[in-house]
XYZ file of C-alpha atoms in Angstrom:
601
model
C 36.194 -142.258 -21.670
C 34.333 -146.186 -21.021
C 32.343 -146.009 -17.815
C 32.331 -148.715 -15.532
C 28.771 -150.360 -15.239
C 26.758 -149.428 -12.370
C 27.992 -152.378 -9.177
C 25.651 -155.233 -9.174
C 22.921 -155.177 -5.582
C 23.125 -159.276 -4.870
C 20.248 -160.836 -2.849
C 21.573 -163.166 0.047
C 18.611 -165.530 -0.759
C 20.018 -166.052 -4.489
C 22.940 -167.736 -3.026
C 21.273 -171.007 -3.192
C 23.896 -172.630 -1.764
C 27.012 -172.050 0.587
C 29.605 -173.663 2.394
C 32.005 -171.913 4.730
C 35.568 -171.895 3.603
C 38.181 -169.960 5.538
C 37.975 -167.221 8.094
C 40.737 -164.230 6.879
C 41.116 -160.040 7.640
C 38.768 -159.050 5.652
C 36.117 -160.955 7.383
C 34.367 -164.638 6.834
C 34.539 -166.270 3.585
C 32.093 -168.805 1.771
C 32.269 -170.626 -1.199
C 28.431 -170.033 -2.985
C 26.359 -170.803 -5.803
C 24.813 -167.955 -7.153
C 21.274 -168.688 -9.517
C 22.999 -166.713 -12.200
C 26.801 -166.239 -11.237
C 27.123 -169.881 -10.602
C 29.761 -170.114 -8.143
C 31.103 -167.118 -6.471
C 33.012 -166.391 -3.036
C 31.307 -164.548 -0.509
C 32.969 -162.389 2.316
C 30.895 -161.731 4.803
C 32.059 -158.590 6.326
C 29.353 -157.063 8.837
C 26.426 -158.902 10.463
C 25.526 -156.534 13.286
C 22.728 -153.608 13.515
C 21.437 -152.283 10.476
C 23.400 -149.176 8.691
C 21.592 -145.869 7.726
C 20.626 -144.685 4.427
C 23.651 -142.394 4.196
C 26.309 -145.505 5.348
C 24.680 -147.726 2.852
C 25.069 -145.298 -0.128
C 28.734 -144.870 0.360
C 29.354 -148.911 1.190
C 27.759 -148.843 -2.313
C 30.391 -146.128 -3.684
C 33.183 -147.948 -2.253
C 32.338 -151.238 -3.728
C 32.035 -149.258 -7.226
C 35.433 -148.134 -6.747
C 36.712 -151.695 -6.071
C 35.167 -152.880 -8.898
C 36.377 -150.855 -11.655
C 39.469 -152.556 -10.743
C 39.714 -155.119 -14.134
C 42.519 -156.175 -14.537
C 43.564 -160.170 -15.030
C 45.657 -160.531 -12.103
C 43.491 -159.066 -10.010
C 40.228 -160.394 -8.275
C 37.185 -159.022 -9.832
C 34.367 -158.098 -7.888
C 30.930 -159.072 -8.887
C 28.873 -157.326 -6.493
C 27.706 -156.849 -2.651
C 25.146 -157.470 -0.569
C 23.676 -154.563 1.751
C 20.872 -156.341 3.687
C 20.182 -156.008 7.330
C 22.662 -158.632 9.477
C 24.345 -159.581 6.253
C 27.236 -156.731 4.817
C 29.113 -158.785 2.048
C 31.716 -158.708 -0.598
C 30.762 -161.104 -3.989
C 33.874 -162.067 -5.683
C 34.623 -164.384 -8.539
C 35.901 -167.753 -7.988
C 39.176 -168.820 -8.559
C 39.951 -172.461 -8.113
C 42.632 -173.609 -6.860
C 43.132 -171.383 -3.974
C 45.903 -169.284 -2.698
C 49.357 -169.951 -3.269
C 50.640 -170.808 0.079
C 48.993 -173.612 0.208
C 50.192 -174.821 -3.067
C 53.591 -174.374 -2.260
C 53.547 -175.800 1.126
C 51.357 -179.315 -0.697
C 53.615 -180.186 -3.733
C 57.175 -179.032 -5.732
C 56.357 -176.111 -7.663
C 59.077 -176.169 -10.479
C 61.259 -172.932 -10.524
C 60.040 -171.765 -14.062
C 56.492 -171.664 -12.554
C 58.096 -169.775 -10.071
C 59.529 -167.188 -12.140
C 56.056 -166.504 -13.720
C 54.568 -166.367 -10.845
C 57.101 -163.774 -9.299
C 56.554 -161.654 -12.533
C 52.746 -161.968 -12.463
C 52.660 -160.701 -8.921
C 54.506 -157.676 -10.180
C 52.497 -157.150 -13.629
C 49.216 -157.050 -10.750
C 51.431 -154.480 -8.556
C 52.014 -152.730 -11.292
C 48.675 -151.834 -12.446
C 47.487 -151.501 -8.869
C 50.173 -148.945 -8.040
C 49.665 -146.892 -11.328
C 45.783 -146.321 -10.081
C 47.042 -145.075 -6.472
C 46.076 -148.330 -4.835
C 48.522 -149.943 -1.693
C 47.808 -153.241 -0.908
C 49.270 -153.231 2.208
C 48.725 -156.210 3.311
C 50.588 -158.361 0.326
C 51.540 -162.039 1.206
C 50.470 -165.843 -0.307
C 47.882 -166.353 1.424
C 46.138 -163.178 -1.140
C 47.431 -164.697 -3.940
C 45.190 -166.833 -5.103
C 45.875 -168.964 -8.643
C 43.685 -170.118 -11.233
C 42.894 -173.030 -13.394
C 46.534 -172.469 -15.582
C 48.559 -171.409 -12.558
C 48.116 -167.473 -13.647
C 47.996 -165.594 -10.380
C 45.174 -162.845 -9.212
C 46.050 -160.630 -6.112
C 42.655 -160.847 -3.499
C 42.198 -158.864 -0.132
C 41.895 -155.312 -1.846
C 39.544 -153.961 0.932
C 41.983 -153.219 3.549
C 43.678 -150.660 1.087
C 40.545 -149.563 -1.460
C 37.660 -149.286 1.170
C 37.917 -147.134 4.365
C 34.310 -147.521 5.021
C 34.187 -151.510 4.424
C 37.252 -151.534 6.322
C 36.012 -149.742 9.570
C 33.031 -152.775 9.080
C 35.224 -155.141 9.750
C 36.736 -154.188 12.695
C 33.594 -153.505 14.076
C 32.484 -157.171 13.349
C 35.879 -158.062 14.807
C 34.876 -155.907 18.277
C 31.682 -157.754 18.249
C 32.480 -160.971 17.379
C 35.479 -160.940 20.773
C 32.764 -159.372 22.368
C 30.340 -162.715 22.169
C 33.490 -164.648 22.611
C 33.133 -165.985 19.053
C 36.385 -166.467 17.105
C 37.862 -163.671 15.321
C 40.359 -162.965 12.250
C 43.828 -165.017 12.754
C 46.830 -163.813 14.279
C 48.466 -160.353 13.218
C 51.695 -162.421 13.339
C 51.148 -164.065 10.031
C 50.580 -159.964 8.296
C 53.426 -158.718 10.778
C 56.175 -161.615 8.449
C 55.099 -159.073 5.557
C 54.925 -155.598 7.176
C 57.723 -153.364 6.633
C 60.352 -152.144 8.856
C 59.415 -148.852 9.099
C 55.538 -149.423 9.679
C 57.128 -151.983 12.790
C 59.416 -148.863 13.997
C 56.402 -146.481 13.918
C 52.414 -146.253 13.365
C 52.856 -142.931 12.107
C 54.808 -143.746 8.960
C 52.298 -143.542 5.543
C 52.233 -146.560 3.792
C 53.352 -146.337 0.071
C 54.225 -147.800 -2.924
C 57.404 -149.275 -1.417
C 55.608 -150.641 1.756
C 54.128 -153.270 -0.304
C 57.796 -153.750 -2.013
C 58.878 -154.561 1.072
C 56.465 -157.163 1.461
C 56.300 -158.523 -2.056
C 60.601 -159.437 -1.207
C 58.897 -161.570 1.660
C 56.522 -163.064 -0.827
C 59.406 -164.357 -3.039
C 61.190 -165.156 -0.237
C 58.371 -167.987 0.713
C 58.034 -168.846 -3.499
C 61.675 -169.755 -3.165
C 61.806 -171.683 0.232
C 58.413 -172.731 0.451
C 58.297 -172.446 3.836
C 56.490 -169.586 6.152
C 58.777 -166.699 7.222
C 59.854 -166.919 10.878
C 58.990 -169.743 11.759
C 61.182 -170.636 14.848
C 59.899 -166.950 15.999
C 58.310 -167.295 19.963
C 56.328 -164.243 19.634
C 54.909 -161.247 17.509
C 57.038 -158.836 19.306
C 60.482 -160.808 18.529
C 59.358 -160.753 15.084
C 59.032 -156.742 15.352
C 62.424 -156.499 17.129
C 64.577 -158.500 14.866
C 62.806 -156.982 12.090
C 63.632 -153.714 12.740
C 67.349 -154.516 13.554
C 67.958 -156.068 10.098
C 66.725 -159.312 10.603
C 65.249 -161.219 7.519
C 64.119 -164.726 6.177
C 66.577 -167.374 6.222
C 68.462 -167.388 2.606
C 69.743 -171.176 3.906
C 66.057 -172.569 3.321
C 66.305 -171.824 -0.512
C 67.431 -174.607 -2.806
C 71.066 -174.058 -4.052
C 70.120 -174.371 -7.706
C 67.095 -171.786 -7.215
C 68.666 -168.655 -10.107
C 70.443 -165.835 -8.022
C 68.550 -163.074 -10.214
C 65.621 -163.848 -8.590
C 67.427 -163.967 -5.110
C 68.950 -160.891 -5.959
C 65.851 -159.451 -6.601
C 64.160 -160.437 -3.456
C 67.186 -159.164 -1.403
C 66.955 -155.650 -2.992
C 63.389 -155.313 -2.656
C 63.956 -155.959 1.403
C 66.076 -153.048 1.918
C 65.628 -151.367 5.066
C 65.544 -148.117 3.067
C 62.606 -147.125 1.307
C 64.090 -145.075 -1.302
C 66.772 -148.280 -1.801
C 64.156 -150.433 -3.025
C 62.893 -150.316 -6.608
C 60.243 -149.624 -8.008
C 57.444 -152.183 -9.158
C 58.034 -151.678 -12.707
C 61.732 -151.349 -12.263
C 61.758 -154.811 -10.899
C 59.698 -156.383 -13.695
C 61.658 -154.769 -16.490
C 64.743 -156.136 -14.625
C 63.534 -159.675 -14.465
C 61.690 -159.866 -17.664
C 64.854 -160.651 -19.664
C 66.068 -163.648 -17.293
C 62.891 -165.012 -17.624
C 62.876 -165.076 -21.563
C 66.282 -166.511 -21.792
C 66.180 -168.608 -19.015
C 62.796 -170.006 -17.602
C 59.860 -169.263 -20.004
C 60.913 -172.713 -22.153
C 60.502 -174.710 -19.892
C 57.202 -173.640 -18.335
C 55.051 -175.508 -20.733
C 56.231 -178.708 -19.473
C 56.653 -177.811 -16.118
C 52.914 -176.836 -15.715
C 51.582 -180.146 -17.447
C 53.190 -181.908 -14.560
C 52.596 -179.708 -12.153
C 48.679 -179.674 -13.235
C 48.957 -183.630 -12.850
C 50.227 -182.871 -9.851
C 47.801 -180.152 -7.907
C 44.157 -179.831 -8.458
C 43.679 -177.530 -5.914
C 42.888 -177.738 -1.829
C 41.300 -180.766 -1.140
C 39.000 -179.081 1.497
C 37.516 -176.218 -1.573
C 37.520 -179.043 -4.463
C 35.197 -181.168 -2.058
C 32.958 -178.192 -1.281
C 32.965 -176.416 -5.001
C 31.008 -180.057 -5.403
C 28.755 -179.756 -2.887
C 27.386 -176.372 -3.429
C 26.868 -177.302 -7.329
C 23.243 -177.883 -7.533
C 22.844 -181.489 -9.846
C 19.816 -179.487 -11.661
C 21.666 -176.382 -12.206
C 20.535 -175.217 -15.782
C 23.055 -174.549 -18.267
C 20.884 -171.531 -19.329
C 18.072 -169.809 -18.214
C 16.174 -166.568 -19.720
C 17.530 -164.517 -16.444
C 20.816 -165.985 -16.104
C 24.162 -164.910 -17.750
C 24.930 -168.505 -19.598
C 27.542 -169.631 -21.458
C 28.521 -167.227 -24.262
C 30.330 -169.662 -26.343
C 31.238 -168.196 -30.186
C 30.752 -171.671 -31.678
C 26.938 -170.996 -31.062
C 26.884 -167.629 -32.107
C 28.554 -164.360 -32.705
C 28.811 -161.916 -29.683
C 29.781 -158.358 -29.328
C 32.668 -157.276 -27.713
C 31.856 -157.534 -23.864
C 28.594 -159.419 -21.609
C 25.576 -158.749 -24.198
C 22.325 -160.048 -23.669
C 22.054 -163.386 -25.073
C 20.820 -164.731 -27.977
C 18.874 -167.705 -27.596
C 18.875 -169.092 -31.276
C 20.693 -172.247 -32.615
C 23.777 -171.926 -34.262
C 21.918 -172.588 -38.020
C 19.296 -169.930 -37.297
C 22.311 -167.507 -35.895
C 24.698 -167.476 -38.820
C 23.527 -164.997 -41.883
C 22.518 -166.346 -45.272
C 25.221 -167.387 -47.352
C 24.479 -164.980 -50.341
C 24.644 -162.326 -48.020
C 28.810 -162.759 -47.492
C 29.039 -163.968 -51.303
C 27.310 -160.280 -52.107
C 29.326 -158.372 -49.601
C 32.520 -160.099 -50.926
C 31.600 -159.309 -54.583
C 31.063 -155.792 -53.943
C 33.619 -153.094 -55.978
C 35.867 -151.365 -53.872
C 34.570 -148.016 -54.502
C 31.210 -148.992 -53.082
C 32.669 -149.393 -49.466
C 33.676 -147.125 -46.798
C 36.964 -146.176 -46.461
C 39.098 -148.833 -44.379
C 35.484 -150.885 -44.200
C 36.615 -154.542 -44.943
C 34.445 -156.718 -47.529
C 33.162 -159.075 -44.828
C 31.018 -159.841 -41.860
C 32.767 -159.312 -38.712
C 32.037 -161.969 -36.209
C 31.640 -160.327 -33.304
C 28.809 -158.013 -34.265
C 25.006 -159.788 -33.368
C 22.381 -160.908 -35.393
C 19.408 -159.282 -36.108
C 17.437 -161.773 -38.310
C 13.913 -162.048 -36.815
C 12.342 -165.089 -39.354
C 9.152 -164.808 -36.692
C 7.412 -161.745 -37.876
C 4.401 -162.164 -34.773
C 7.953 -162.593 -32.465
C 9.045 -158.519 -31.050
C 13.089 -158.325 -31.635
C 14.417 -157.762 -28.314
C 16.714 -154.593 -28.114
C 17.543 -154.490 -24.958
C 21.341 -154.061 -24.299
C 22.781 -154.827 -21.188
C 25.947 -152.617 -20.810
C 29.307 -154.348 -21.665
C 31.912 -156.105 -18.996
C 33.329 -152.640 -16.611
C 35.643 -151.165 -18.750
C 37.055 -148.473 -15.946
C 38.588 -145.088 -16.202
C 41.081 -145.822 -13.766
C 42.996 -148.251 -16.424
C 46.534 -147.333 -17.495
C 47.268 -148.825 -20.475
C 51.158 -147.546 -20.687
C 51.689 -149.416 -17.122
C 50.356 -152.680 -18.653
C 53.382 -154.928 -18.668
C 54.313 -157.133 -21.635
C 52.471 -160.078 -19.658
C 49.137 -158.724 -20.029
C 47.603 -156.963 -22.611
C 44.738 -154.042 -22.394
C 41.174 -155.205 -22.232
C 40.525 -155.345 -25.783
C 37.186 -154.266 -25.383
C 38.401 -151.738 -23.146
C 40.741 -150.492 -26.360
C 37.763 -150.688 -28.552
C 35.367 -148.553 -26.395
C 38.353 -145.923 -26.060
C 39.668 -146.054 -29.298
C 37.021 -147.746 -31.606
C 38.315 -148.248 -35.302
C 34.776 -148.170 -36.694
C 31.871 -145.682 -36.337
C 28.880 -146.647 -34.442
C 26.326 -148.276 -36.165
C 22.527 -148.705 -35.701
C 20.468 -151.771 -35.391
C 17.343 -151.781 -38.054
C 15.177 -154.422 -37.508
C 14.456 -156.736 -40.019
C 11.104 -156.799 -41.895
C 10.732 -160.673 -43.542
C 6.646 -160.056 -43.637
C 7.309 -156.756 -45.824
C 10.171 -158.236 -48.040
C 10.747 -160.903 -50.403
C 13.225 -162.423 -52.149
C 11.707 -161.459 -55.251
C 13.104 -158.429 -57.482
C 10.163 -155.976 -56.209
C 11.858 -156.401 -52.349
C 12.088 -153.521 -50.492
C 15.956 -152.198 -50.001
C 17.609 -151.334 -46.739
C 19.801 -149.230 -46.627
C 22.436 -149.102 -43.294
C 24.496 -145.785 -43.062
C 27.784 -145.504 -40.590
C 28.411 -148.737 -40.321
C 31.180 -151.312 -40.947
C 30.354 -154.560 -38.808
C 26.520 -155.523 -39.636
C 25.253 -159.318 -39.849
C 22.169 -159.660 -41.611
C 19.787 -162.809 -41.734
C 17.626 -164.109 -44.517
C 15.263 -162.202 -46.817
C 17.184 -158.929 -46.257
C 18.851 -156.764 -49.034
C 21.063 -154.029 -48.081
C 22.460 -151.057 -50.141
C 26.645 -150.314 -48.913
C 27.171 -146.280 -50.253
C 30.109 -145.390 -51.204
C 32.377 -142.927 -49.551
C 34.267 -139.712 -51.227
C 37.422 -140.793 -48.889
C 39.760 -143.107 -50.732
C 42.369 -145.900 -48.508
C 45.059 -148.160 -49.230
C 43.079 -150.998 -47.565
C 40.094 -150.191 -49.672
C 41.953 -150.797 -53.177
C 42.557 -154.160 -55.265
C 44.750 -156.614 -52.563
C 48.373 -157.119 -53.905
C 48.973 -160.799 -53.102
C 52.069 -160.325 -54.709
C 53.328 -157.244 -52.531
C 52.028 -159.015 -49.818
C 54.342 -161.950 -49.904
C 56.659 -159.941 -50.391
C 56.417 -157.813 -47.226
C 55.873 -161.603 -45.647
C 59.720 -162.595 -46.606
C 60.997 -158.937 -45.788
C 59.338 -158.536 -41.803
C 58.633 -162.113 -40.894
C 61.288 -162.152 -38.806
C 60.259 -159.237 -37.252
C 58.745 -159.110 -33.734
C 55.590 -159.157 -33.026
C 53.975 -155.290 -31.622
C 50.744 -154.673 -29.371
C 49.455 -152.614 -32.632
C 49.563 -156.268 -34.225
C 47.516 -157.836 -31.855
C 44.891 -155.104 -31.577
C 44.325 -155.369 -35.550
C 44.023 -159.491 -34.345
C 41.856 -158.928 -31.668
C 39.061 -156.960 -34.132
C 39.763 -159.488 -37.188
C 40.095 -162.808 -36.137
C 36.097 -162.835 -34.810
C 34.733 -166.937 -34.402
C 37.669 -168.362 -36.226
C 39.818 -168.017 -32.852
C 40.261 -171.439 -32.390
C 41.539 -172.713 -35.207
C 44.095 -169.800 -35.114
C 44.948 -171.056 -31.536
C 45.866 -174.685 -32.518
C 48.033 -172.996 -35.807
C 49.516 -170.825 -33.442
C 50.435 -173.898 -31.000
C 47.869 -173.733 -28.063
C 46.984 -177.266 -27.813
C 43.291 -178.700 -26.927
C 43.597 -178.206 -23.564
C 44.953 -174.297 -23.563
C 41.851 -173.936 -26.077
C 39.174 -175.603 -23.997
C 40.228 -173.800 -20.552
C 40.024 -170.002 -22.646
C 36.913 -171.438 -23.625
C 35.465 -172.042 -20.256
C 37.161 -169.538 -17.928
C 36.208 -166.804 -20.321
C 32.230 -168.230 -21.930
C 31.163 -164.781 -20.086
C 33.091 -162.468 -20.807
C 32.543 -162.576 -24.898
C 34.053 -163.615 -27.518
C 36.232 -160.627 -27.803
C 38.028 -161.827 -24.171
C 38.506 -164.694 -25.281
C 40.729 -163.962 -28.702
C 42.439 -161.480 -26.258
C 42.923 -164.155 -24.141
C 44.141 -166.787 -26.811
C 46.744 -164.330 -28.036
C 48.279 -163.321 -24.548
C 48.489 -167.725 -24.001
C 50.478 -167.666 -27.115
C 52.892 -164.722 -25.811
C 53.063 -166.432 -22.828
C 53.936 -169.866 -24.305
C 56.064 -168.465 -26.737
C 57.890 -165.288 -25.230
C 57.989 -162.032 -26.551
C 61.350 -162.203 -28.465
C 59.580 -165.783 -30.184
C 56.374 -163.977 -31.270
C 56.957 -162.976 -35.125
C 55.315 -161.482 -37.706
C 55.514 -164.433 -39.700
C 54.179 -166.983 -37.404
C 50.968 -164.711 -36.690
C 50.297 -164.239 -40.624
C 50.896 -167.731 -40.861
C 48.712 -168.993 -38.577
C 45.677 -166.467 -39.468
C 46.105 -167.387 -43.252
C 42.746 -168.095 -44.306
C 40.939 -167.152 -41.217
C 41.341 -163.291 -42.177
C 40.543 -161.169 -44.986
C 43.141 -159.770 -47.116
C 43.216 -156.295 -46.331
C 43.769 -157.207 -42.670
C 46.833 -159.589 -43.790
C 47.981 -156.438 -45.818
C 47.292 -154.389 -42.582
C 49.748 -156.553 -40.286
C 52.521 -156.393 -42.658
C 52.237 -152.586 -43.424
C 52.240 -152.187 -39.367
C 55.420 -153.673 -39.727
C 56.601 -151.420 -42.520
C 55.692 -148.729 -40.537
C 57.743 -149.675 -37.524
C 60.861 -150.703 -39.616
C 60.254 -147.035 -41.065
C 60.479 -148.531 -44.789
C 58.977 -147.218 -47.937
């Protein structure tokens, strides 16, 4: 199983810069600049006395826990800080705010609606299959990113007992000074379930935050706040608990009634009545094909005319940019964009060569290529895979650095058969678990010991099926005993064939994860064949230049399900779109997956 990497320690004083941004429950938040991160959110949680040794270590536990939580609609954490009169929470940045505020600023358009309900629930979903309750589900921590994908924040409450009991001791202390503290419980109490209103001794579960996701839809649909003509908290309890619920007259007429019918059966004042996260998405899933996904293209490009973000956070994300920030530094986690070099699956350490003196000799593919079948490993394609690094060293006084830094968390708490048909797995998750080609070995390059001449010296790489070498290298492929259909002469003529017989056919995750490991530095051209315009491909780019280029072909496929829908996602548009950007065998791979799943001969 992957093991999440260690949490990351932050220093307070590398938070160059920071400007205060909202106060919530889970304590003060700041937008920051980070000298490596670039810009992060910071919640400060605790700023009294200094903890022991023994509190410290299991603040540091806790935040480990929270961390392995990867998943794409939920908020990553990046790290804390443990430092005497500053307790905090470092989480990534995502720009344009929660989604109350959008909703109460401009028209969201009711297919952006429906993917937004449905994200909510793909982020439920993967929360509730690793024993996580929110409990405290509502807009205001749902916070959406540059395309309008949603991320659920505000884990702490329901993740982190001992981060938790922090913050209401900051809360004591803060009423204590008279200083301000969190906002009203009235605004959680809209969300909390009847029978957590009707009793404090009632466990919260699974269908507590049910219960408040109906709410949550409830304010998607109106766009107003729920309760609002309520005088007090305690009315709001009391009409609650007799049956009581958001006013159905504030939704538009035209809004769909599946999704109204979904929010009224997830308010049921049973427990047991309500469904299940999952249940709900599988429900909706098929209204949203048929009826909403279309139309979300268009919707969003107005809507993105429309809404930049809060104007309060877009004025301070430019103040707390630093006009000297450097776009790279030796200590610093800079862009890792694959048109300047190949990367390996996950954050590597970074490579600091131009693109000419990253890419491998030309001869070196045209040998590879040339190679006889029989002098390859079983299933070992012909080619150099581009996300594996380079190792050409043309400086012989200049050491090769090996160091590794440890890939993006790939935690053991993932599910992969609760992953909705949203999102898919981490691919490098997938590859760590699963990996579809035995480890290989760096050897370090020796240009002062060999020549291009015919007297070179030979290297010779065993277990290994993804190696890029640089100039003035020779290497020696053995063959294997074990004998494959990939690793036999390509059938173009079978393969068209399969092509005509399952291009029609939809497209499966098993597809997508023989993509994922193929498709390497040629991603973007696939995106533009496979319709992403310039702006889907430049946002990937960007949002994702740290996490590798293996996140971001992941990434570029699930756009394309997205945009497309799973019942529009064929076999034949994928081969289409990756012909010439793949090797044969893979092509031959895709369509035999197909075969497979048809059960054909």
């Amino acid at each position: 199983m992957a093991t999440a990497e260690s949490l990351s320690l932050i220093k307070s004083a590398d938070l160059i810069r920071r400007e205060p941004l909202d106060y919530g429950g889970f304590g003060e938040v700041y937008l920051c600049y980070h000298k490596t991160l670039g810009k992060v959110v910071q919640k400060t949680v605790y700023t009294g006395p200094p903890r022991n040794r023994r509190q410290k270590q299991s603040l540091l536990d806790e935040g480990s826990l929270m961390s392995r939580l990867s998943h794409q609609r939920v908020v990553k954490l990046l790290g804390v800080i443990l430092e005497d009169g500053d307790y905090s929470l470092v989480m990534e940045l995502i720009p344009r705010g929660n989604l109350l505020t959008m909703l109460e600023t401009v028209p969201v358009p009711v297919s952006v609606k429906g993917r937004i309900i449905l994200e909510i629930l793909e982020g439920m979903i993967y929360l509730t299959g690793n024993q996580v309750i929110h409990k405290d589900l509502k807009p205001e921590n749902i916070l959406l990113d540059k395309n309008f994908h949603i991320k659920i924040a505000d884990l702490g409450l329901s993740t982190s007992p001992v981060w938790s009991k922090l913050t209401k001791e900051e809360s004591r202390r803060q009423s204590s000074l008279g200083r301000r503290t969190s906002a009203s419980a009235a605004g959680t109490l809209c969300y909390m379930a009847p029978e957590h209103l009707k009793s404090i001794k009632t466990r919260f579960s699974e269908k507590s935050d049910v219960y408040s996701f109906a709410i949550v839809v409830w304010v998607i649909l109106s766009g107003h706040k729920p309760y609002e003509n309520a005088s007090c908290e305690e009315q709001i309890c009391h009409c609650v608990c007799q049956g009581d619920r958001p006013d159905e007259d504030l939704i538009s007429s035209d809004t769909p009634q599946d999704l109204i019918q979904l929010m009224k059966t997830c308010w049921k004042e049973e427990p047991c009545h309500r469904p299940t996260f999952k249940d709900s998405f599988e429900s909706l899933l098929p209204f949203y094909e048929e009826k909403l996904a279309a139309n979300v293209k268009v919707d969003l490009e107005s809507l993105t005319r429309l809404y930049e973000g809060p104007e309060e956070m877009l004025e301070k994300l430019k103040s707390i940019t630093p006009e000297d920030a450097p776009l790279c530094s030796r200590d610093s986690p800079g862009p890792l964009s694959s048109d300047i070099g190949p990367v390996e699956a996950g954050i590597e350490d970074l490579s600091f060569r131009t693109a000419e003196e990253s890419l491998p000799d030309a001869s070196v593919y045209k040998m590879l290529a040339q190679l006889p079948a029989s002098s390859r490993t079983a299933g070992e394609p012909a080619s150099v895979k581009s996300w594996t690094k380079p190792s050409t060293n043309p400086n012989p006084d200049r050491a090769e650095d090996l160091h590794r830094r440890p890939a993006s968390s790939f935690d053991g708490l993932h599910r992969p058969e609760l992953t909705s048909h949203l999102s898919m797995p981490n691919s490098d998750y997938n590859w760590l678990q699963h990996p579809h080609h035995p480890p290989y070995t760096r050897i370090k390059s020796c240009p002062d010991t060999a020549s291009p001449d015919s007297g070179s010296r030979p290297v010779t790489i065993s277990n290994a099926s993804a190696i890029q070498i640089g100039n003035h290298n020779t290497i020696n492929v053995q063959g294997s005993d074990n004998s494959s259909s990939s690793t036999g002469p390509i059938n173009r003529t079978r393969n068209n064939e399969l092509l005509l017989k399952y291009e029609e056919h939809k497209v499966t995750e098993s597809h997508l994860e023989v993509v994922r490991q193929s498709v390497g530095r040629n991603w973007k051209q696939v995106a533009r064949k496979l319709g992403l315009t310039d702006i889907d491909v430049d946002t990937i780019e960007h949002d994702y230049e740290r996490d590798g280029l293996a996140e971001k072909v992941h990434q570029m496929l699930m756009c394309w399900r997205m945009k497309e829908g799973l019942l529009a996602i064929t076999v034949g548009k994928l081969c289409r779109a990756l012909e010439g950007y793949i090797e044969p065998f893979v092509f031959q791979q895709l369509l035999l997956k197909s075969q497979d799943a048809a059960g054909g001969p």
